[in-house]
Coordinates of C-alpha atoms and ligand atoms in Angstrom, one line a residue:
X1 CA 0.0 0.0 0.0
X2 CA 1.0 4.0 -0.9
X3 CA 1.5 5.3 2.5
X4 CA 1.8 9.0 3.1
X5 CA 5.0 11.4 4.1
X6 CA 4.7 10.1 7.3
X7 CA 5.5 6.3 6.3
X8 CA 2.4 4.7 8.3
X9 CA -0.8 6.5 7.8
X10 CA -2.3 5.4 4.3
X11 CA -2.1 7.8 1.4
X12 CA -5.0 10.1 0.5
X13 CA -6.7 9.6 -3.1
X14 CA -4.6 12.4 -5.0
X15 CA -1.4 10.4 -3.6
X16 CA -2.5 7.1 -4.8
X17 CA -3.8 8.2 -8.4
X18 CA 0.0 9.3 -8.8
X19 CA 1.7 6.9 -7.1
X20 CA 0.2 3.3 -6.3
X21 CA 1.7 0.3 -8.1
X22 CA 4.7 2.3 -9.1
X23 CA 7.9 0.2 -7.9
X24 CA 10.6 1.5 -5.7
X25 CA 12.3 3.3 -7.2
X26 CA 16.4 2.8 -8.7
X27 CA 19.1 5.0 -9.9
X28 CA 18.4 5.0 -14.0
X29 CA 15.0 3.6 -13.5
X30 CA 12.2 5.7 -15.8
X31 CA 9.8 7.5 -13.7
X32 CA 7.4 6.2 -16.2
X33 CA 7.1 3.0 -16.9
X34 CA 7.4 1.5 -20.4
X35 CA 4.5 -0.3 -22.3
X36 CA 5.3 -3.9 -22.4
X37 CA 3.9 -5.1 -25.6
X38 CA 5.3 -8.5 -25.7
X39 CA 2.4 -10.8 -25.5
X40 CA 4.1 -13.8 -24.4
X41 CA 7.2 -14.2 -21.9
X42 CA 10.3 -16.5 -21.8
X43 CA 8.6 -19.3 -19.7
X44 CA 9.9 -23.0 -19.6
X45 CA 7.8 -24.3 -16.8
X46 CA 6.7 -24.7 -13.7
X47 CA 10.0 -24.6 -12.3
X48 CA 11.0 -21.3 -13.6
X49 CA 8.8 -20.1 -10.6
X50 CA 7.1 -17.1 -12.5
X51 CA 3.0 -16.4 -13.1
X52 CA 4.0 -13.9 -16.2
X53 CA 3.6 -16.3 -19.1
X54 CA 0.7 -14.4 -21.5
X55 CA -0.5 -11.8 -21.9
X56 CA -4.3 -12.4 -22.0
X57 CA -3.7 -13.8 -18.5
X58 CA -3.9 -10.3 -16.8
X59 CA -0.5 -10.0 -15.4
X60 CA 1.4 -8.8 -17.7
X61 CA 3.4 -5.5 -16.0
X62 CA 1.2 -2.9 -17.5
X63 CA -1.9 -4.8 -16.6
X64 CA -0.5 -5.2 -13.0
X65 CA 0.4 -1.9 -12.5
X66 CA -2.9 0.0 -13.6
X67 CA -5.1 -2.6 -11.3
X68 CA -2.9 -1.5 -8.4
X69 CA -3.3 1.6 -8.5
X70 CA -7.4 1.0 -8.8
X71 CA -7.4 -1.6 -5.8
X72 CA -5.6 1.4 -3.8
X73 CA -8.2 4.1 -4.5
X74 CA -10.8 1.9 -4.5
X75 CA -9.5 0.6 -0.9
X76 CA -9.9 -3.1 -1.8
X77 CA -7.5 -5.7 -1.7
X78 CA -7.1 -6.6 -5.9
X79 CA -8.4 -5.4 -8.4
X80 CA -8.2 -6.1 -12.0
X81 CA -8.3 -4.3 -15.7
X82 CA -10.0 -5.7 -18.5
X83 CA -11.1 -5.0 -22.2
X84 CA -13.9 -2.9 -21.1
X85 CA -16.5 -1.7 -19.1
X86 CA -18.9 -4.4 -20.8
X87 CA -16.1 -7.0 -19.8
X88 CA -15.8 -6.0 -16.4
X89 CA -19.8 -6.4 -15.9
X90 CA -20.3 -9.4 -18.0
X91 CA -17.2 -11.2 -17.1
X92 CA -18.2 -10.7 -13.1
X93 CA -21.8 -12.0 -13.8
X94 CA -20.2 -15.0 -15.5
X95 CA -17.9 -15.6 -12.6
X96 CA -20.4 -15.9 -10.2
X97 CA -23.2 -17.3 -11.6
X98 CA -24.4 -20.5 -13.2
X99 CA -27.2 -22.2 -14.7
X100 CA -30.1 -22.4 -12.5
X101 CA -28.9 -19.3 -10.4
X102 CA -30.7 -15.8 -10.1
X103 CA -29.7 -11.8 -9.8
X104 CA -31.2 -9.1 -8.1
X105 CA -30.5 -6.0 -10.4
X106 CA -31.6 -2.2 -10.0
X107 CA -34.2 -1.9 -12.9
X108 CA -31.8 1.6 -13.2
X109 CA -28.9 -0.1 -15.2
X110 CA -26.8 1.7 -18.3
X111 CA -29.3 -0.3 -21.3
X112 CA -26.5 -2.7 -22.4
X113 CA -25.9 -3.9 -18.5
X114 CA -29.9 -3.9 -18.5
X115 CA -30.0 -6.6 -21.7
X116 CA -27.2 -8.7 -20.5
X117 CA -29.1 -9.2 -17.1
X118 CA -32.7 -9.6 -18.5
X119 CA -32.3 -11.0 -21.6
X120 CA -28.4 -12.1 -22.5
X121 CA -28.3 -14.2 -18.7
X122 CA -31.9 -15.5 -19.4
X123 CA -30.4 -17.3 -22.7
X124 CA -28.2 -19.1 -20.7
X125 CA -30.3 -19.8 -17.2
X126 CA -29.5 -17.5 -15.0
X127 CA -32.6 -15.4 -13.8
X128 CA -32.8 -11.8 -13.2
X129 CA -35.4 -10.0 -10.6
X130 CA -34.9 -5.9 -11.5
X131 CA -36.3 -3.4 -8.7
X132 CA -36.8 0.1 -8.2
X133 CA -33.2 0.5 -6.1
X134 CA -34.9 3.7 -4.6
X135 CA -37.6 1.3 -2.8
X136 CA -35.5 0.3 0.5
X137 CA -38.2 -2.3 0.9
X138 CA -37.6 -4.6 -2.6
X139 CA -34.1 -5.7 -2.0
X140 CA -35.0 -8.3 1.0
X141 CA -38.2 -9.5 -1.0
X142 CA -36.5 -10.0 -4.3
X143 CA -33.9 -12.4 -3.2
X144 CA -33.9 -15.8 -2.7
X145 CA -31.8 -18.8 -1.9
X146 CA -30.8 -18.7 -5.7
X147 CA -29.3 -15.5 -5.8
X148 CA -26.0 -15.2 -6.7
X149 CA -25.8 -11.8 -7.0
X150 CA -27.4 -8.2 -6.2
X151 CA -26.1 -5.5 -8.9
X152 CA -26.9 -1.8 -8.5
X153 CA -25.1 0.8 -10.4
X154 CA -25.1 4.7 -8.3
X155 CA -25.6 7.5 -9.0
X156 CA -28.2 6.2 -11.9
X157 CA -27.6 6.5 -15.7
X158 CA -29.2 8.6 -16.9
X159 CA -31.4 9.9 -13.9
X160 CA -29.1 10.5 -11.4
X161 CA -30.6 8.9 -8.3
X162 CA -28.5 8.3 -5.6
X163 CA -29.5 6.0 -3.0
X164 CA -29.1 3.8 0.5
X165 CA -26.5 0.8 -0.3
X166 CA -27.3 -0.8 3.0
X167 CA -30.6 -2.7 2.0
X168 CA -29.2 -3.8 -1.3
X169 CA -26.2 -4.9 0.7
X170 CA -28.1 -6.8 3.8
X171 CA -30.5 -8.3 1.0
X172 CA -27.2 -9.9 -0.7
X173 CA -25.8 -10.5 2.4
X174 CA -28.8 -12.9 3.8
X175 CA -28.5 -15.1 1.0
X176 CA -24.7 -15.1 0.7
X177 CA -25.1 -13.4 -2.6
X178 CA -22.1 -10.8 -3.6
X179 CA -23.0 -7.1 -3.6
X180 CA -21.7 -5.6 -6.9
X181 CA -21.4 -1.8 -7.8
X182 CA -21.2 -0.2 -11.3
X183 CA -19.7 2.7 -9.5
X184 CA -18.8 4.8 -13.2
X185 CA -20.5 7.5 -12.7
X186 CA -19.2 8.5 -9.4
X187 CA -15.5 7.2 -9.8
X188 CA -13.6 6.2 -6.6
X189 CA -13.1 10.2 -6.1
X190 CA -16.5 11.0 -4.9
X191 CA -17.5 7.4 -3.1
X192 CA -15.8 4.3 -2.4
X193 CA -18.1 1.4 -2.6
X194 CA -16.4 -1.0 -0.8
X195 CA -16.3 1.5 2.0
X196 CA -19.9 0.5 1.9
X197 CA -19.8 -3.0 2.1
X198 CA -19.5 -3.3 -1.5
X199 CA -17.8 -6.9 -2.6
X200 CA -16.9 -6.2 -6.5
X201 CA -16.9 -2.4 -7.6
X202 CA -17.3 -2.2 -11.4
X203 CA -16.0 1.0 -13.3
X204 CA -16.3 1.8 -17.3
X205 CA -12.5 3.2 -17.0
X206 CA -13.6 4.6 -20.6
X207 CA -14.8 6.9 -18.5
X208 CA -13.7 9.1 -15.8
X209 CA -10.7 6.9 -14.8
X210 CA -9.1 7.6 -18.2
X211 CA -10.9 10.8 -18.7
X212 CA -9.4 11.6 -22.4
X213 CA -12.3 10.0 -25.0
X214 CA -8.8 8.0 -26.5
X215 CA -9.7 4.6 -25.2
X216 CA -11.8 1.7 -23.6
X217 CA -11.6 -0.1 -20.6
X218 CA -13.1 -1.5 -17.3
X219 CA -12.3 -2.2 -14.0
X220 CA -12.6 -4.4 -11.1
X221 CA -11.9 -3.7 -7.6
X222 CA -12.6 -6.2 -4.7
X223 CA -11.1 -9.0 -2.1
X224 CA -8.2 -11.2 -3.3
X225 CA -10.3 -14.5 -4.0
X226 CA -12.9 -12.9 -5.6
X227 CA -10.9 -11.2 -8.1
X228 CA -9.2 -14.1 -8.6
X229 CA -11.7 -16.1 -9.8
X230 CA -12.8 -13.3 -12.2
X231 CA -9.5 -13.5 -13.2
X232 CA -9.7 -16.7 -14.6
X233 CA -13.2 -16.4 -16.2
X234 CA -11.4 -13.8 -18.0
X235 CA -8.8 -16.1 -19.4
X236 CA -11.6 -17.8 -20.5
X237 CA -13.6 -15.7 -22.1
X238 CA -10.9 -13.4 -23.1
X239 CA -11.5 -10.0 -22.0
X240 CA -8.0 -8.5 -20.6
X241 CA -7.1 -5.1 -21.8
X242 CA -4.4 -4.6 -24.4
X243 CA -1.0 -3.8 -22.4
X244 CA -1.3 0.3 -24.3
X245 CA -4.2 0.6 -23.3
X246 CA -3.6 -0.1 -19.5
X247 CA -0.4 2.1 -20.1
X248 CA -2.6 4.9 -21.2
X249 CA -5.4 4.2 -18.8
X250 CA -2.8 4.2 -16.0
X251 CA -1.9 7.6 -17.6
X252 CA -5.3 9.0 -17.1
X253 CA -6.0 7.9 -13.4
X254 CA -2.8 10.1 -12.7
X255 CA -5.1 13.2 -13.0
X256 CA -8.3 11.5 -11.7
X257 CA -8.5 13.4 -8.4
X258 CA -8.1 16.6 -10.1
X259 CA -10.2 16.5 -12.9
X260 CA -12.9 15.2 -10.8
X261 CA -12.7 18.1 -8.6
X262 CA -13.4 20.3 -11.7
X263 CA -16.0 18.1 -13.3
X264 CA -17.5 18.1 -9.8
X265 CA -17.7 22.2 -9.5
X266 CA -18.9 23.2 -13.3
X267 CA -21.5 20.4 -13.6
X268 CA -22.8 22.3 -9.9
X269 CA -22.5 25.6 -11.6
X270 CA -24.0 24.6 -15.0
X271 CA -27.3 22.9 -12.8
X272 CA -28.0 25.8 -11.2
X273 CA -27.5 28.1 -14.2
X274 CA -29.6 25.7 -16.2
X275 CA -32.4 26.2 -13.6
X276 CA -32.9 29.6 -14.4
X277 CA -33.0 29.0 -18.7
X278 CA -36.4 29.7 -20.3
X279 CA -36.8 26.1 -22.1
X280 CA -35.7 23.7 -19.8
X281 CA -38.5 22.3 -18.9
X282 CA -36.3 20.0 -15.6
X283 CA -32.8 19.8 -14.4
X284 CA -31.4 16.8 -12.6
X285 CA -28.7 16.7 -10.8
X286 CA -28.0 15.8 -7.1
X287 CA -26.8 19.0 -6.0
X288 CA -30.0 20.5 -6.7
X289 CA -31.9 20.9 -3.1
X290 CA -34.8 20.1 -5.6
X291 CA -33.0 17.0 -6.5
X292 CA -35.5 13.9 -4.6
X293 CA -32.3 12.7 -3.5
X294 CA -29.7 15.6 -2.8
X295 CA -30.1 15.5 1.2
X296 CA -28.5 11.5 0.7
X297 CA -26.1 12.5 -2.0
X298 CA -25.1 15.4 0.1
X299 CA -24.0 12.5 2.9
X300 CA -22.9 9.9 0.7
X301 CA -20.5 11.7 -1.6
X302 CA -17.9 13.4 -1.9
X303 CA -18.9 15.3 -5.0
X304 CA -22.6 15.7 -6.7
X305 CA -20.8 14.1 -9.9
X306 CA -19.9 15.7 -13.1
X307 CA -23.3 14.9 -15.0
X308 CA -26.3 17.0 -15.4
X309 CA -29.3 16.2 -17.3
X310 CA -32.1 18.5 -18.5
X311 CA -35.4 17.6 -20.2
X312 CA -36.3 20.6 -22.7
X313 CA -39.3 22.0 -23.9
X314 CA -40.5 21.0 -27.5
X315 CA -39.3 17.1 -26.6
X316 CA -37.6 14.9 -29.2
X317 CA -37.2 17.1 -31.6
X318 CA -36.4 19.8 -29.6
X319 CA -33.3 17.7 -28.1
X320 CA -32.7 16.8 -31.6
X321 CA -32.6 20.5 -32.7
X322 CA -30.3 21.4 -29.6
X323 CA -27.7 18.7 -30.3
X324 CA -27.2 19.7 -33.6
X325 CA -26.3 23.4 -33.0
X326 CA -23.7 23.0 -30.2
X327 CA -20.6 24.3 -31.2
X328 CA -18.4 23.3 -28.4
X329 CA -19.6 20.5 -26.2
X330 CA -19.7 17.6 -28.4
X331 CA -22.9 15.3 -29.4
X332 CA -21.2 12.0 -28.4
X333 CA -22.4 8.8 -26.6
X334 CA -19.8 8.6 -23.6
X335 CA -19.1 10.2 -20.7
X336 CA -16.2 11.3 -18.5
X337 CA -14.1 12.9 -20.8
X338 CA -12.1 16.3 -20.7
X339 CA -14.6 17.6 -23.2
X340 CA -18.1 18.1 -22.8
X341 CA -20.3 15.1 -23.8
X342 CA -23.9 15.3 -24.9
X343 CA -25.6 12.5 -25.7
X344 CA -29.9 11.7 -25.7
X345 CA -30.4 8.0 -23.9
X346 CA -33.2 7.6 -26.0
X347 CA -30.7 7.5 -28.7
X348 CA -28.2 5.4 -27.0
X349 CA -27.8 4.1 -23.8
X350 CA -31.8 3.0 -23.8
X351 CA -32.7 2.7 -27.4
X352 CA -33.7 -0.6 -27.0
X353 CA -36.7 0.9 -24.5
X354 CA -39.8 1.6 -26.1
X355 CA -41.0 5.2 -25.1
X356 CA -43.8 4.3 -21.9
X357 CA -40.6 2.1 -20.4
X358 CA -38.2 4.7 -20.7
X359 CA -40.8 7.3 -19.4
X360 CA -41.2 4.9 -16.7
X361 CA -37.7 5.1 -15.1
X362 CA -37.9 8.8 -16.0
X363 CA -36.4 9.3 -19.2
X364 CA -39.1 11.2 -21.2
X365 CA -38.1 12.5 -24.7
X366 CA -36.2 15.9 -24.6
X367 CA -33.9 14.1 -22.0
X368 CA -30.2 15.5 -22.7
X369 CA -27.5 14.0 -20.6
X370 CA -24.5 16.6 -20.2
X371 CA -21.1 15.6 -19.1
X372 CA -19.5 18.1 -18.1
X373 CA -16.2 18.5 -19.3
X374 CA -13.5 20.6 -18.3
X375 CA -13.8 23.6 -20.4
X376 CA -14.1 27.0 -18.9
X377 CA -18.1 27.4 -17.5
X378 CA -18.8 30.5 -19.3
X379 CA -17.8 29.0 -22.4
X380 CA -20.4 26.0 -21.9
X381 CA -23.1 28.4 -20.9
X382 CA -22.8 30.7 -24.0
X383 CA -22.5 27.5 -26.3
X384 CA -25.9 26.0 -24.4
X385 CA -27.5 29.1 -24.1
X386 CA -27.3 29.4 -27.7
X387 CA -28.6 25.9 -28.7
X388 CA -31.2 26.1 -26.3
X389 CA -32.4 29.2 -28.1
X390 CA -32.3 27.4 -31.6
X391 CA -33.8 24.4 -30.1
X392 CA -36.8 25.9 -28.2
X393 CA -37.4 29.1 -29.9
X394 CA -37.0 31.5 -26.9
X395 CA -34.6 33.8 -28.6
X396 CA -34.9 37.2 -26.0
X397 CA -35.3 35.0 -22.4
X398 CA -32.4 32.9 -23.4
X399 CA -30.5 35.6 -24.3
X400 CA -30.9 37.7 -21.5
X401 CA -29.7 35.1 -19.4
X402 CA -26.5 34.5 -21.4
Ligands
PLP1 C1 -22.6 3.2 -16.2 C2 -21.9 2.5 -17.3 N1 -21.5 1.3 -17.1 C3 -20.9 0.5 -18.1 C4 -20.7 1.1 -19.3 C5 -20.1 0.2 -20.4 O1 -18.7 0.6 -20.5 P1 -17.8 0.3 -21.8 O2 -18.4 1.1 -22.9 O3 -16.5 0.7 -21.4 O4 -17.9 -1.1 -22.1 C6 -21.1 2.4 -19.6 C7 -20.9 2.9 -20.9 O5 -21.4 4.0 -21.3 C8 -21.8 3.1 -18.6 O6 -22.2 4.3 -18.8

């Protein structure tokens, strides 16, 4: 473990993001590590006394060194990288669950998670009960002796709920299921899952732990055993990330701390602003006090996030409209990034919802999800202001506000 100056009390997030997984250091040594793009390794057998054989295998140095430095902001034990943020979900599911058994999922789940539970799972026997994760009371009543798993992903894509952990976790916990977290959206910056009782934290690392938009990734961060036996479902199925792209991702997580800082205070600043704009019809983000759930998010995290979402006048084609005339944030489906992301789920993420069901988990057309980059805030609000205006044709109030 990074410790701090002191040499005993552990290191503090900012500390870790720099320094975790590095090795001591020698005279000559590069500060930064090279990319080790061999995929195989001189290996004659058992006797050689080595694990590093293969690359797919996960241990290859670069692999190594970026899931160290996850495990210690994540405050786990182990952690491990892998292809992406798909592989991280899917290849935990796979891990712990077999024909016959049954997950617990928040009905609340990025739409590809969503499938893979209800429908992907299904195909190969493995059940899937989804609740409203903002109903304490559905976690204890949806489980049962099958379950092999309870899997909640906080704060919600693309809603932005935030809510209790504790019955999801004592539901898993009275049937010996594991508790997992798709913890994306917050990052290990603004909560630490495991903190909560969490057993397997899942990140995207596509996302806010690489931060750039330049590559694809996920992340798991848990116990020793556990990751271990994701581990090998993973040599299985084959989902380790490329040795560059752990290089690079291990590049990104350097500047984690501080770039969620910033994400944290302009997404704040653009929500309340946003509040205030003739043709936004709703604004939701947890650092609202109208937020339902701000008063929780206010104790759970560290930061209200870097995403904001806004529902605008005129609907589809409103959103549509606005999209199409930003000229600095960028109409993209990801998150995370240093740039401003705008993207419609209804487009995306829950295409694959027909219109009542996404209005259902509160997603009505018009939804724009905004994440927030790090550009300056006056910059975003002039560029918004002015596709708000060409969206929902409220040229003078939109105007005056800018
Ligand atoms: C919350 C969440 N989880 C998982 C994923 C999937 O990640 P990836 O695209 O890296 O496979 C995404 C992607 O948008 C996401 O938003």
């Amino acid at each position: 473990m990074t410790t701090g100056s002191n040499g005993r009390r552990p290191a503090g997030s900012a500390t870790h993001a720099i320094h975790a997984g590095n090795p001591a250091g020698r005279p000559g040594q590069p500060v930064v590590g090279p990319v080790v793009r061999s995929s195989t390794f001189f290996w004659a057998g058992p006797d050689d006394g080595i694990d590093l054989m293969y690359s797919r295998y996960g241990n290859n140095p670069n692999q190594l060194s970026v899931a160290a430095r996850i495990a210690a902001l994540e405050g786990t034990e182990s952690a491990l990288a892998l292809a992406s943020g798909m592989a991280a979900i899917a290849t935990t599911l796979l891990a712990a669950t077999r024909m016959g058994d049954h997950i617990v999922a928040s009905r609340q789940l990025y739409g590809p998670t969503r499938q893979l539970v209800s429908q992907e799972l299904a195909r190969r026997g493995v059940d899937c009960t989804l609740v409203d994760p903002c109903d304490a009371e559905v976690w204890g009543a949806a489980v049962t002796p099958r379950t092999r798993v309870v899997l909640i992903e906080l704060p919600t894509n693309p809603t932005l709920r935030v809510f209790e952990i504790a019955p999801a976790r004592e539901a898993a916990r009275s049937v010996g299921a594991l508790l997992a977290a798709d913890m994306t959206f917050a990052s290990p910056i603004n909560l630490r899952a495991a903190e909560h009782g969490v057993d397997v934290v899942i990140h995207s690392a596509t996302k806010y732990l690489g931060g750039h938009s330049d590559l694809i990734a996920g992340a798991v961060a848990a116990d020793r055993e556990t990751i271990a036996r994701i581990t090998k479902t993973m040599k299985l199925y084959g989902g380790s990330i490329d040795p560059g792209t752990a290089w690079l991702l291990e590049r990104g997580i350097r500047t984690l701390p501080l770039r969620m800082e910033r994400h944290n205070r302009t997404a704040l600043h653009l929500a309340r602003w946003f509040a205030g704009v003739e043709g936004v019809r709703e604004v939701i983000h947890p650092g609202l006090p109208g937020h339902p759930d701000h008063e929780l998010a206010t104790r759970l995290l560290d930061g209200y996030g870097g995403m904001v979402s806004i529902v605008l006048e005129g609907g589809g084609p409103a959103a549509d409209r606005f999209c199409r005339a930003l000229r600095l944030a960028v109409p993209a489906p990801s998150l995370g990034g240093v740039e401003t992301l705008v993207s419609q789920p209804r487009h995306t993420s829950h295409a694959e919802l027909k219109r009542e069901e996404r209005e259902a988990i509160g997603i009505p057309d018009g939804f724009v999800r905004i994440s927030v980059g790090l550009e300056d805030p006056e910059d975003l609000r002039a560029d918004f202001g002015a596709a708000i205006r060409a969206a929902t044709g409220s040229p003078e109030k939109v105007a005056a506000r800018l």
